[in-house]
Short mmCIF file of C-alpha atoms in Angstrom, two decimals:
data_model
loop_
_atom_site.label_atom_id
_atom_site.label_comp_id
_atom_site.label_asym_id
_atom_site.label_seq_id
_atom_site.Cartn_x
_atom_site.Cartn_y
_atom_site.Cartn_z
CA UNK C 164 26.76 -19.53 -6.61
CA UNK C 165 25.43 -15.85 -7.27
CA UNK C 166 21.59 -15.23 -7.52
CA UNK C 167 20.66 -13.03 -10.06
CA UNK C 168 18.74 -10.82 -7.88
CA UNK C 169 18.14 -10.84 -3.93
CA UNK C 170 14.99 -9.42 -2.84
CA UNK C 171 15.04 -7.83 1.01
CA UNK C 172 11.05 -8.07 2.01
CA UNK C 173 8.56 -10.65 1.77
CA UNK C 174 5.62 -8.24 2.23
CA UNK C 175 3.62 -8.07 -0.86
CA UNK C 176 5.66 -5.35 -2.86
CA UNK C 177 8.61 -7.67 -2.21
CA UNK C 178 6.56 -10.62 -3.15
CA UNK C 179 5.19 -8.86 -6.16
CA UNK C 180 8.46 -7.79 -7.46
CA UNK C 181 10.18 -11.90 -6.56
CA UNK C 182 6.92 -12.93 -8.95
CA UNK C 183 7.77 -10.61 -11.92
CA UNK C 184 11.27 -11.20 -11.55
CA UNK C 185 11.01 -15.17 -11.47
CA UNK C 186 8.68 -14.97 -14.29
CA UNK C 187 10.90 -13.57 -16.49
CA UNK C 188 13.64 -16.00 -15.97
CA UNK C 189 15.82 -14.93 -13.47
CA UNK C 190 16.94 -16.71 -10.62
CA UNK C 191 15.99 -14.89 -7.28
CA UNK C 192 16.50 -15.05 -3.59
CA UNK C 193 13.94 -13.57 -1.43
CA UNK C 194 14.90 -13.05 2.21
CA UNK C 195 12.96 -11.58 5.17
CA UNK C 196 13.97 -11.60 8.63
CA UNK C 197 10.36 -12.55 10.45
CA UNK C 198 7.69 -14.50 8.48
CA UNK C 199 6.01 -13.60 4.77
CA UNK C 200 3.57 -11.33 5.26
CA UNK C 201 3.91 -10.41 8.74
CA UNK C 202 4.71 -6.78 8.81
CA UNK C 203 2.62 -4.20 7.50
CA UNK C 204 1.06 -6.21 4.86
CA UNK C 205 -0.55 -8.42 7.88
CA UNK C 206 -2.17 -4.73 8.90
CA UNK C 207 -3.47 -3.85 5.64
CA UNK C 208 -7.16 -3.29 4.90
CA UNK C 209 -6.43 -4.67 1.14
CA UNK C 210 -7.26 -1.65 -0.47
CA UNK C 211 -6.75 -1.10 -4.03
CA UNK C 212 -7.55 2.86 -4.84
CA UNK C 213 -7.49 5.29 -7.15
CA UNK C 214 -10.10 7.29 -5.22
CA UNK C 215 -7.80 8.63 -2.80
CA UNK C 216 -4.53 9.88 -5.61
CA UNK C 217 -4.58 13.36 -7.37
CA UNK C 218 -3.11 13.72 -10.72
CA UNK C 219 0.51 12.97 -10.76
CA UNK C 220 3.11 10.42 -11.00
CA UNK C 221 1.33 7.88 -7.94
CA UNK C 222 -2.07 7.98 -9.75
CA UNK C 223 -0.46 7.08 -12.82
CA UNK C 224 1.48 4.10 -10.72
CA UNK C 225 -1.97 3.52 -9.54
CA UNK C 226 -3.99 3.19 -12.73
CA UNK C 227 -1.06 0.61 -14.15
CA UNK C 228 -1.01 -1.40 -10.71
CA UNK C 229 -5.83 -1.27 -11.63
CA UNK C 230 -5.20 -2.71 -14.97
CA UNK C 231 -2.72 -5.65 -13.55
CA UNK C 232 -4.79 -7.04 -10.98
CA UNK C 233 -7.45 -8.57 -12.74
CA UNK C 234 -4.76 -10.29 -14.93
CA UNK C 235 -3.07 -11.24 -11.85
CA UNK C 236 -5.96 -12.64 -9.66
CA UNK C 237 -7.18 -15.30 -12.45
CA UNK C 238 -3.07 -15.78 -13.18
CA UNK C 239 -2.82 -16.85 -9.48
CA UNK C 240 -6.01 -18.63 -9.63
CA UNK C 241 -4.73 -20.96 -12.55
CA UNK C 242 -1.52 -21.11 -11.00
CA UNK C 243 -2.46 -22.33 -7.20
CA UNK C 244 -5.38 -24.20 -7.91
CA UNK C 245 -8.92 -24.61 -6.39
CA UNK C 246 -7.07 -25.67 -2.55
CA UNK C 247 -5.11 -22.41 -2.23
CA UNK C 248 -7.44 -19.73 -0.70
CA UNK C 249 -9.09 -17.23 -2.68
CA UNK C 250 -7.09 -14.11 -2.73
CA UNK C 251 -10.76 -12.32 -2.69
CA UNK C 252 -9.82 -9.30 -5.39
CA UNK C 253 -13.33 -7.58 -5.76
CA UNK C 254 -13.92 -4.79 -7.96
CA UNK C 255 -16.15 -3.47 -5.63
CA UNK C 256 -16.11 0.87 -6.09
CA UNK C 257 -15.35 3.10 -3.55
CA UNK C 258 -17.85 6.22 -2.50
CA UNK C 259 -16.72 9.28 -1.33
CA UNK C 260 -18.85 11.92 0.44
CA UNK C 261 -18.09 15.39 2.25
CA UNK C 262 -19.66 15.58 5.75
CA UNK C 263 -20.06 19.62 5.31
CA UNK C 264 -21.35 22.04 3.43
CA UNK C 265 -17.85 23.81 3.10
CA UNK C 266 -16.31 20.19 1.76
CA UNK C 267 -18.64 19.36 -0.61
CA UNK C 268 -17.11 22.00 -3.49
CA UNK C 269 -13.64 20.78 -3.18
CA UNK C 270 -14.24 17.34 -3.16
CA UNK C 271 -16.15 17.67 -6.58
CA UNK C 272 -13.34 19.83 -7.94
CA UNK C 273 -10.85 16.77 -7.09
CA UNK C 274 -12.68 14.48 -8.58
CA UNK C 275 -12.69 16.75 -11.93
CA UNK C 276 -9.25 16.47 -11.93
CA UNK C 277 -9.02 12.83 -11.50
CA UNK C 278 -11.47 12.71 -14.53
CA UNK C 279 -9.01 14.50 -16.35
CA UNK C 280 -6.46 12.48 -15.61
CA UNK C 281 -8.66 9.59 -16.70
CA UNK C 282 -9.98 8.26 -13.59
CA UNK C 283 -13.54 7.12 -13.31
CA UNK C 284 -14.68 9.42 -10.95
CA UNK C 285 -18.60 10.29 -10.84
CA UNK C 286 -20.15 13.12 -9.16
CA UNK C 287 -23.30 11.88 -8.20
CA UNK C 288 -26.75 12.82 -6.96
CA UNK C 289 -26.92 12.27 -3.10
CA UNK C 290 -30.51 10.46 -3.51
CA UNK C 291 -28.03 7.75 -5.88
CA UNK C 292 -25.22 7.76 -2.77
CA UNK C 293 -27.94 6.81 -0.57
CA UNK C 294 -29.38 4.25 -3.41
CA UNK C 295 -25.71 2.43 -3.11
CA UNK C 296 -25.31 2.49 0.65
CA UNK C 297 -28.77 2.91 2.11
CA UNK C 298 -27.69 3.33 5.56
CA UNK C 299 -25.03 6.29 5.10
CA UNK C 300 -25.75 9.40 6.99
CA UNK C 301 -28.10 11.56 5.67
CA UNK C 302 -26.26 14.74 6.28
CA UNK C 303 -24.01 14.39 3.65
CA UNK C 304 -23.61 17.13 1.40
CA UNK C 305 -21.68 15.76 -1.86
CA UNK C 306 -21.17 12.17 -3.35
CA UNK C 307 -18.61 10.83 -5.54
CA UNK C 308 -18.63 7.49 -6.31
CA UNK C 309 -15.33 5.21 -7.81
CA UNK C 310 -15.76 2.20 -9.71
CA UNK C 311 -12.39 1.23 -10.29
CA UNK C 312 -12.02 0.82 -6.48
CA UNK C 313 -10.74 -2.82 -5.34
CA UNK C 314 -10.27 -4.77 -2.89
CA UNK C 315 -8.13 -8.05 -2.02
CA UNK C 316 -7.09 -10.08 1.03
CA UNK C 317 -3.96 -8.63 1.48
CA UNK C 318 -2.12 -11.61 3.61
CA UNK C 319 -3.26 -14.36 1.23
CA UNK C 320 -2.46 -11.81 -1.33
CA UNK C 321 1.10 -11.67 -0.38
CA UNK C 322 1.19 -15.48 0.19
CA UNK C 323 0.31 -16.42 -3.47
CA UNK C 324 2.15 -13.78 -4.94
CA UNK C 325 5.46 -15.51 -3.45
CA UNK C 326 4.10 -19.33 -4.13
CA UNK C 327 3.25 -18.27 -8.33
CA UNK C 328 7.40 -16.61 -7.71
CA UNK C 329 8.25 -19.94 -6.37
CA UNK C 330 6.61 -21.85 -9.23
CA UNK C 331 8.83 -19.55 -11.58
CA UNK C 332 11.71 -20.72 -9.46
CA UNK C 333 12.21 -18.29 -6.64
CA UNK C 334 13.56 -19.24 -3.22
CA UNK C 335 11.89 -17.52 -0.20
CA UNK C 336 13.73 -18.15 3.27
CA UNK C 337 12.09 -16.47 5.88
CA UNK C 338 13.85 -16.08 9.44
CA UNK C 339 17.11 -14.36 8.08
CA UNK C 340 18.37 -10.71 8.67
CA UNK C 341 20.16 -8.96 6.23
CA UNK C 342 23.36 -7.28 8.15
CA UNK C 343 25.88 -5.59 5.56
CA UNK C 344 27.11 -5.52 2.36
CA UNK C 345 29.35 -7.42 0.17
CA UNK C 346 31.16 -5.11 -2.38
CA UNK C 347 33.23 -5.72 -4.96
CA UNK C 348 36.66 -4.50 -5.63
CA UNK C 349 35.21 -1.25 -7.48
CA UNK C 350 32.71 -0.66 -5.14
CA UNK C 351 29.26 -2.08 -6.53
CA UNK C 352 27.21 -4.04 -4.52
CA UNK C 353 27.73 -7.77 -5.08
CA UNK C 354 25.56 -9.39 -2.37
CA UNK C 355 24.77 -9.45 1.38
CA UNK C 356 25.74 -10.43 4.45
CA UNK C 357 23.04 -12.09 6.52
CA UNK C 358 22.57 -14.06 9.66
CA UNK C 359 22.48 -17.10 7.56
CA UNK C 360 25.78 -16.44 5.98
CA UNK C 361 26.52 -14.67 2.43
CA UNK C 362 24.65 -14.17 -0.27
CA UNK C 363 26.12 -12.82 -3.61
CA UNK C 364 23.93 -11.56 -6.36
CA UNK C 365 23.99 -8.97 -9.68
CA UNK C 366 21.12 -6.83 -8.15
CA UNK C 367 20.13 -6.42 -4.58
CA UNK C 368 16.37 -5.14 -4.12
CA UNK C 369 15.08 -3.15 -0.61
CA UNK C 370 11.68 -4.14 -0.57
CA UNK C 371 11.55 -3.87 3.50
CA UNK C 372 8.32 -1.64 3.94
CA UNK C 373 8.64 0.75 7.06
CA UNK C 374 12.23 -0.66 7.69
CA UNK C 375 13.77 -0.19 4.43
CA UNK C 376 15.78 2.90 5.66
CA UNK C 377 17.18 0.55 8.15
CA UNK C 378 18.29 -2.22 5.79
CA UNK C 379 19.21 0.57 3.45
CA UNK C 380 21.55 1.67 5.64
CA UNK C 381 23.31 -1.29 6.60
CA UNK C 382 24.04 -1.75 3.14
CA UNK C 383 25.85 2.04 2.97
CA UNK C 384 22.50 3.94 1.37
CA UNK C 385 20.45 5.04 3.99
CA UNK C 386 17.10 6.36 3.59
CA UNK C 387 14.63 8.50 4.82
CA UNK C 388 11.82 6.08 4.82
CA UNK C 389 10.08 6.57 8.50
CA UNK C 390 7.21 4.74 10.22
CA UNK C 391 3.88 5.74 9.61
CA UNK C 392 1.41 3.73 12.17
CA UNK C 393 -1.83 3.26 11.79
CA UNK C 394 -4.82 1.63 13.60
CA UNK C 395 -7.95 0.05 12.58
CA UNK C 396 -11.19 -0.87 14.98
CA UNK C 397 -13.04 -4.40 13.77
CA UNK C 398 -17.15 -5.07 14.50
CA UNK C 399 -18.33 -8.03 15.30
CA UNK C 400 -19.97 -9.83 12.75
CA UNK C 401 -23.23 -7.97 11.37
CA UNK C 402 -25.88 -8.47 8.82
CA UNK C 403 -24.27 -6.70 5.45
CA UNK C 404 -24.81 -2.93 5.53
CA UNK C 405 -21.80 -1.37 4.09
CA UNK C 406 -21.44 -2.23 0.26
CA UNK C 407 -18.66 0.00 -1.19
CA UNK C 408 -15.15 1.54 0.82
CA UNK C 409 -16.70 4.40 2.14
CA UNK C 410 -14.92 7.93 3.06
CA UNK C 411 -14.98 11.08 4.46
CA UNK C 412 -13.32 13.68 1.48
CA UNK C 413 -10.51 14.39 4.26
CA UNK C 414 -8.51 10.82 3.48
CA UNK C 415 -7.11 12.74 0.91
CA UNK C 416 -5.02 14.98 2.66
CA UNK C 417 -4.39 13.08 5.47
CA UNK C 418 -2.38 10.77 3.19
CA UNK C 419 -0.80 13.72 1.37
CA UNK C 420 0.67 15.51 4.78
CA UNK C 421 3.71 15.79 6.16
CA UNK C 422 2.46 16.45 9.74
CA UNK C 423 3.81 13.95 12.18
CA UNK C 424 0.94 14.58 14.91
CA UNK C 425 -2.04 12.66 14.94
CA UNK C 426 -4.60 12.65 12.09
CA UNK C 427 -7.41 10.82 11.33
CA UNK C 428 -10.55 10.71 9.17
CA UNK C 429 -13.30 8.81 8.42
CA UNK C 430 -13.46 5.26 6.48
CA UNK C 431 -15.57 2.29 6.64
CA UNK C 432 -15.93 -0.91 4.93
CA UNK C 433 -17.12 -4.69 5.42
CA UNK C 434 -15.28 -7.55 4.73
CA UNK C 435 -16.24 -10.54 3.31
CA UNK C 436 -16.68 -12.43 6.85
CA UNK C 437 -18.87 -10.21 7.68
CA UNK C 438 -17.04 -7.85 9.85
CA UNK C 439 -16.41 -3.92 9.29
CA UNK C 440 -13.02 -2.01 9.19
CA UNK C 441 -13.12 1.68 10.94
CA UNK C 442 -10.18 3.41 10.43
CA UNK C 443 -8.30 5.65 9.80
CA UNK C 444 -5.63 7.22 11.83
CA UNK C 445 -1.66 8.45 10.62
CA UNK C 446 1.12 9.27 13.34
CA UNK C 447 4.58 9.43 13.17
CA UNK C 448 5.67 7.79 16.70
CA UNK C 449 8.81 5.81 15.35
CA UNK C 450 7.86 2.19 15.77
CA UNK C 451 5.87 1.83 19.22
CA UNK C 452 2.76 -0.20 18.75
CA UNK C 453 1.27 0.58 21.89
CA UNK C 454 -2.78 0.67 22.24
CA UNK C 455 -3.56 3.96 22.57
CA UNK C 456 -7.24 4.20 23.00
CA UNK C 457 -7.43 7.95 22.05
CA UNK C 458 -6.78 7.26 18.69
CA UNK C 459 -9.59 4.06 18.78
CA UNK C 460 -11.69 6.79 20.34
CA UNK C 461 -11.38 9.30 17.68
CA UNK C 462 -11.41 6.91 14.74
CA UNK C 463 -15.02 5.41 16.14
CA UNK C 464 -16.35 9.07 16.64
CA UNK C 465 -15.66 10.22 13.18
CA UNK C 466 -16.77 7.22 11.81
CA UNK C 467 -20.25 7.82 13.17
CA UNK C 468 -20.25 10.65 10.53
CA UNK C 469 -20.78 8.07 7.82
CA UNK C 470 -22.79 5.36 9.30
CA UNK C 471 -24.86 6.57 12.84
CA UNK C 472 -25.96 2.56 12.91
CA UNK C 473 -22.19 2.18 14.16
CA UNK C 474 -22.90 3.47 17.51
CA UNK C 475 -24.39 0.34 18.66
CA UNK C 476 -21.76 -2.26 17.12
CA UNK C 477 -19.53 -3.70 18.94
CA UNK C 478 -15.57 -3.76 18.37
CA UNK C 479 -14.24 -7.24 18.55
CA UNK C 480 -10.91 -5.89 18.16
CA UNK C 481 -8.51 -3.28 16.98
CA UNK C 482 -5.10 -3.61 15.25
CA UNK C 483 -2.20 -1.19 14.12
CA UNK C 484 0.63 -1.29 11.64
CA UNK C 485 3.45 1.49 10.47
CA UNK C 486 3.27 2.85 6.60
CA UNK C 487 6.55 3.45 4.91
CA UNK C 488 6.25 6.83 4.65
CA UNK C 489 8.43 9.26 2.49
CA UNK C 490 8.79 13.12 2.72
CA UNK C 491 7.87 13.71 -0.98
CA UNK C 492 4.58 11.08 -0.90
CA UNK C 493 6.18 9.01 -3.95
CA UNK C 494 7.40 5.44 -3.69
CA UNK C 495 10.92 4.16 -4.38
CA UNK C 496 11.06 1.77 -7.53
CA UNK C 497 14.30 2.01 -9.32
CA UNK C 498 18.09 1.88 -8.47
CA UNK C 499 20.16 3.48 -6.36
CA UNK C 500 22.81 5.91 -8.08
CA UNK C 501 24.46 5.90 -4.64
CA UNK C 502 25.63 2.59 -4.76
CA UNK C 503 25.30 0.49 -7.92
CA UNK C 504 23.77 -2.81 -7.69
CA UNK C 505 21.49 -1.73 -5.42
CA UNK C 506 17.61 -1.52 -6.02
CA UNK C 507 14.56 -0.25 -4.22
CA UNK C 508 10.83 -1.22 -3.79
CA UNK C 509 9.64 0.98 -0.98
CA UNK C 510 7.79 4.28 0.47
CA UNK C 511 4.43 3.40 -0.78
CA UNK C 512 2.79 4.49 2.68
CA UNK C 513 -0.50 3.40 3.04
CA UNK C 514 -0.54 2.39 -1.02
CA UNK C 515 1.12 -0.68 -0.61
CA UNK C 516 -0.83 -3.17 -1.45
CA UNK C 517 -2.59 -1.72 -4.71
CA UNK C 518 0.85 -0.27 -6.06
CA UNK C 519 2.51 -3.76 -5.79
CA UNK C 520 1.73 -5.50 -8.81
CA UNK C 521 3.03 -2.39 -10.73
CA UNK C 522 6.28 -1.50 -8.70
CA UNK C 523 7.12 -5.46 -9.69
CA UNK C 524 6.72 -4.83 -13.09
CA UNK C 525 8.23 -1.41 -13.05
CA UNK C 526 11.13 -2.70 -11.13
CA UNK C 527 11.73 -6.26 -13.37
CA UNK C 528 11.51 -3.53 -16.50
CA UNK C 529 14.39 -1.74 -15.31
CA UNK C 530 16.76 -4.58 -13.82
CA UNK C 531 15.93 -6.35 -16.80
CA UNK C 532 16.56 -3.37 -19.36
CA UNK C 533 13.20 -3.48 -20.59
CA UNK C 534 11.17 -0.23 -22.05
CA UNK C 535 9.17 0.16 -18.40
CA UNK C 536 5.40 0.43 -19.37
CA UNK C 537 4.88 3.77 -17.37
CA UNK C 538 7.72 6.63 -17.06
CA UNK C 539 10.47 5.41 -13.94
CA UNK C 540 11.89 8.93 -13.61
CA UNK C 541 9.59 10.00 -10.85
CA UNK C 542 10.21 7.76 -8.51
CA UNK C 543 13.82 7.37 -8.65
CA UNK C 544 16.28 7.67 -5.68
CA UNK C 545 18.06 10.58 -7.47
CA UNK C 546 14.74 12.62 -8.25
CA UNK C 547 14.99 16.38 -6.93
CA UNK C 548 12.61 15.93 -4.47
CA UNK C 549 14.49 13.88 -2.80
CA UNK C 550 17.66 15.10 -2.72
CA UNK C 551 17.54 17.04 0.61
CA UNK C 552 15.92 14.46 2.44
CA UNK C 553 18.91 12.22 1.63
CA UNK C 554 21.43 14.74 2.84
CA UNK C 555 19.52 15.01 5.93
CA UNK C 556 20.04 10.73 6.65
CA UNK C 557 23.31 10.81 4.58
#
């Protein structure tokens, strides 16, 4: 029997994409060598942004994916029922602030772009940043604040996301590795080989995060998707003193470098158990996930920037996870012109879990031959900015 489509990932892009798939009527196959949810989804923060994307094709992804979830939260909701667990998607803004006099005009003139891209983005009095999070530094120097920001749990996230594609008729077997390709007699990919056997199909979808050049490869189409890690320091629970995601202006180009040596910059937020989330930090180490307390060190110190009350809190833990991160800083939602009859879901780095719900729509749009809601071209496997990257892995 062939599947209609055979999705490589059950993280939450691949669980996103299963879900709008399924829910269009076709049968699908969703395989994942470890458990749902247990790679870099399980390291998330849940973060649904627009704060942190200039103008350009990934904002654009962005906005779409900000208009889907609230749809999709009270969709699940229905769907699941009052005994599955809340997938906690809160609306809940993001703020923004320079820690220096010589970041404060920049990080306005970003925001004025995002404006004119149509982002909600308000440059606002400091006395009003201080009036949202009363116990933020008072050395700050320039404010924007983010409505639009969001925020879910991004493990149960993932986990309803792949029970509403099972209601629509999607099979999810955790526990098997994909480990080459089936092709047909003229070439096109027709299915996979697995340590569970074969698996035929009319599409075959990379939706493996951080390993996705990996899979990609076995199948004849390698990538250069590479490991980002990151780590994350978690408080103790505390009485509530962080309200929005707060950051230092610097996030923003953290994300957007190419630099492979240690970077970090300053962002804080509470969780609904009462915990807070320090981060952040980006390497490019390959996939060791050793503790390496310099990081945790660094991370802490510049979060003090933002909140001084920090510096008595106690970490109850810390925890790290690796970004799939791509040379040209655009995710991979489209098909391969490599290899037909293969498809990719992949290279969000740290936008993951907010771009999900719209790379599953984007991606079910083009398998399905629908008009896509947003333009596809830009992230395509055969855009220009790609092209010498793939000679590089070819």
């Amino acid at each position: 029997m062939t599947t209609d489509v055979i999705v490589v990932g059950a993280g939450i892009v691949g669980a996103a994409t299963a879900r709008s798939l399924a829910r269009r009527g076709l049968s699908v196959l969703v395989l994942d060598r470890a458990a749902a949810a247990s790679g870099t989804s399980a390291a998330g923060e849940g973060n649904l942004l627009l704060s942190d994307k200039g103008a350009g094709p990934e904002l654009v992804l962005a906005q779409y994916a900000s208009s889907l979830w609230p749809t999709v939260a009270a969709q699940l909701a229905d769907e699941l029922g009052p005994d599955f667990p809340s997938i906690e998607f809160e609306r809940k803004g993001g703020l923004v602030v320079a820690t220096t006099e010589q970041g404060a005009a920049p990080l306005e003139d970003f925001a004025r772009g995002q404006v004119a891209a149509g982002v909600d983005a308000r440059i606002i009095p400091l006395e009003d940043a201080f009036a949202l999070e009363p116990s933020l530094n008072r050395g700050i120097t320039a404010a924007v604040f983010y409505p639009e920001d969001a925020q879910v749990q991004p493990v149960t996230a993932t986990e309803a996301l792949l029970a509403s594609a099972r209601l629509a008729g999607a099979d999810v077997r955790p526990g098997v590795s994909v480990t080459g390709a089936v092709r047909g007699s003229d070439g096109r990919l027709i299915g996979v080989e697995t340590s569970a056997g074969r698996f035929d199909a009319g599409a075959v979808i990379v939706a493996a995060g951080p390993w996705s050049g990996e899979v990609a490869g076995r199948l004849g189409a390698p990538l250069p998707v590479r490991p980002r890690r990151g780590m994350v320091l978690v408080t103790t629970r505390m009485p509530h003193r962080v309200f929005h995601k707060v950051y230092d202006g610097d996030y923003f180009g953290a994300t957007q470098s190419s630099d492979a040596a240690l970077q970090t910059s300053s962002v804080v937020e509470s969780t609904a158990a009462g915990t807070v989330l320090i981060g952040s930090s980006r390497e490019q180490i390959g996939f060791d996930d050793s503790l390496r307390v310099n990081v945790l060190a660094e991370v802490a110190a510049k979060a003090l920037r933002l909140f001084p009350f920090l510096e008595t809190a106690s970490a109850m833990r810390a925890y790290g996870g690796f970004r799939p991160f791509m040379p040209d800083h655009l995710p991979l939602v489209g098909a391969d012109h490599r290899l037909p009859g293969l498809w990719h879901a992949t290279g969000h780095e740290g936008a993951g879990i907010g771009l999900s719900l719209a790379t599953g729509e984007l991606l079910a749009d083009q398998v399905t031959g629908a008009a896509p809601a947003i333009d596809a071209a830009p992230f395509q496997v055969s855009r220009p900015s790609l092209a010498p990257f793939l000679e590089e892995v070819a």
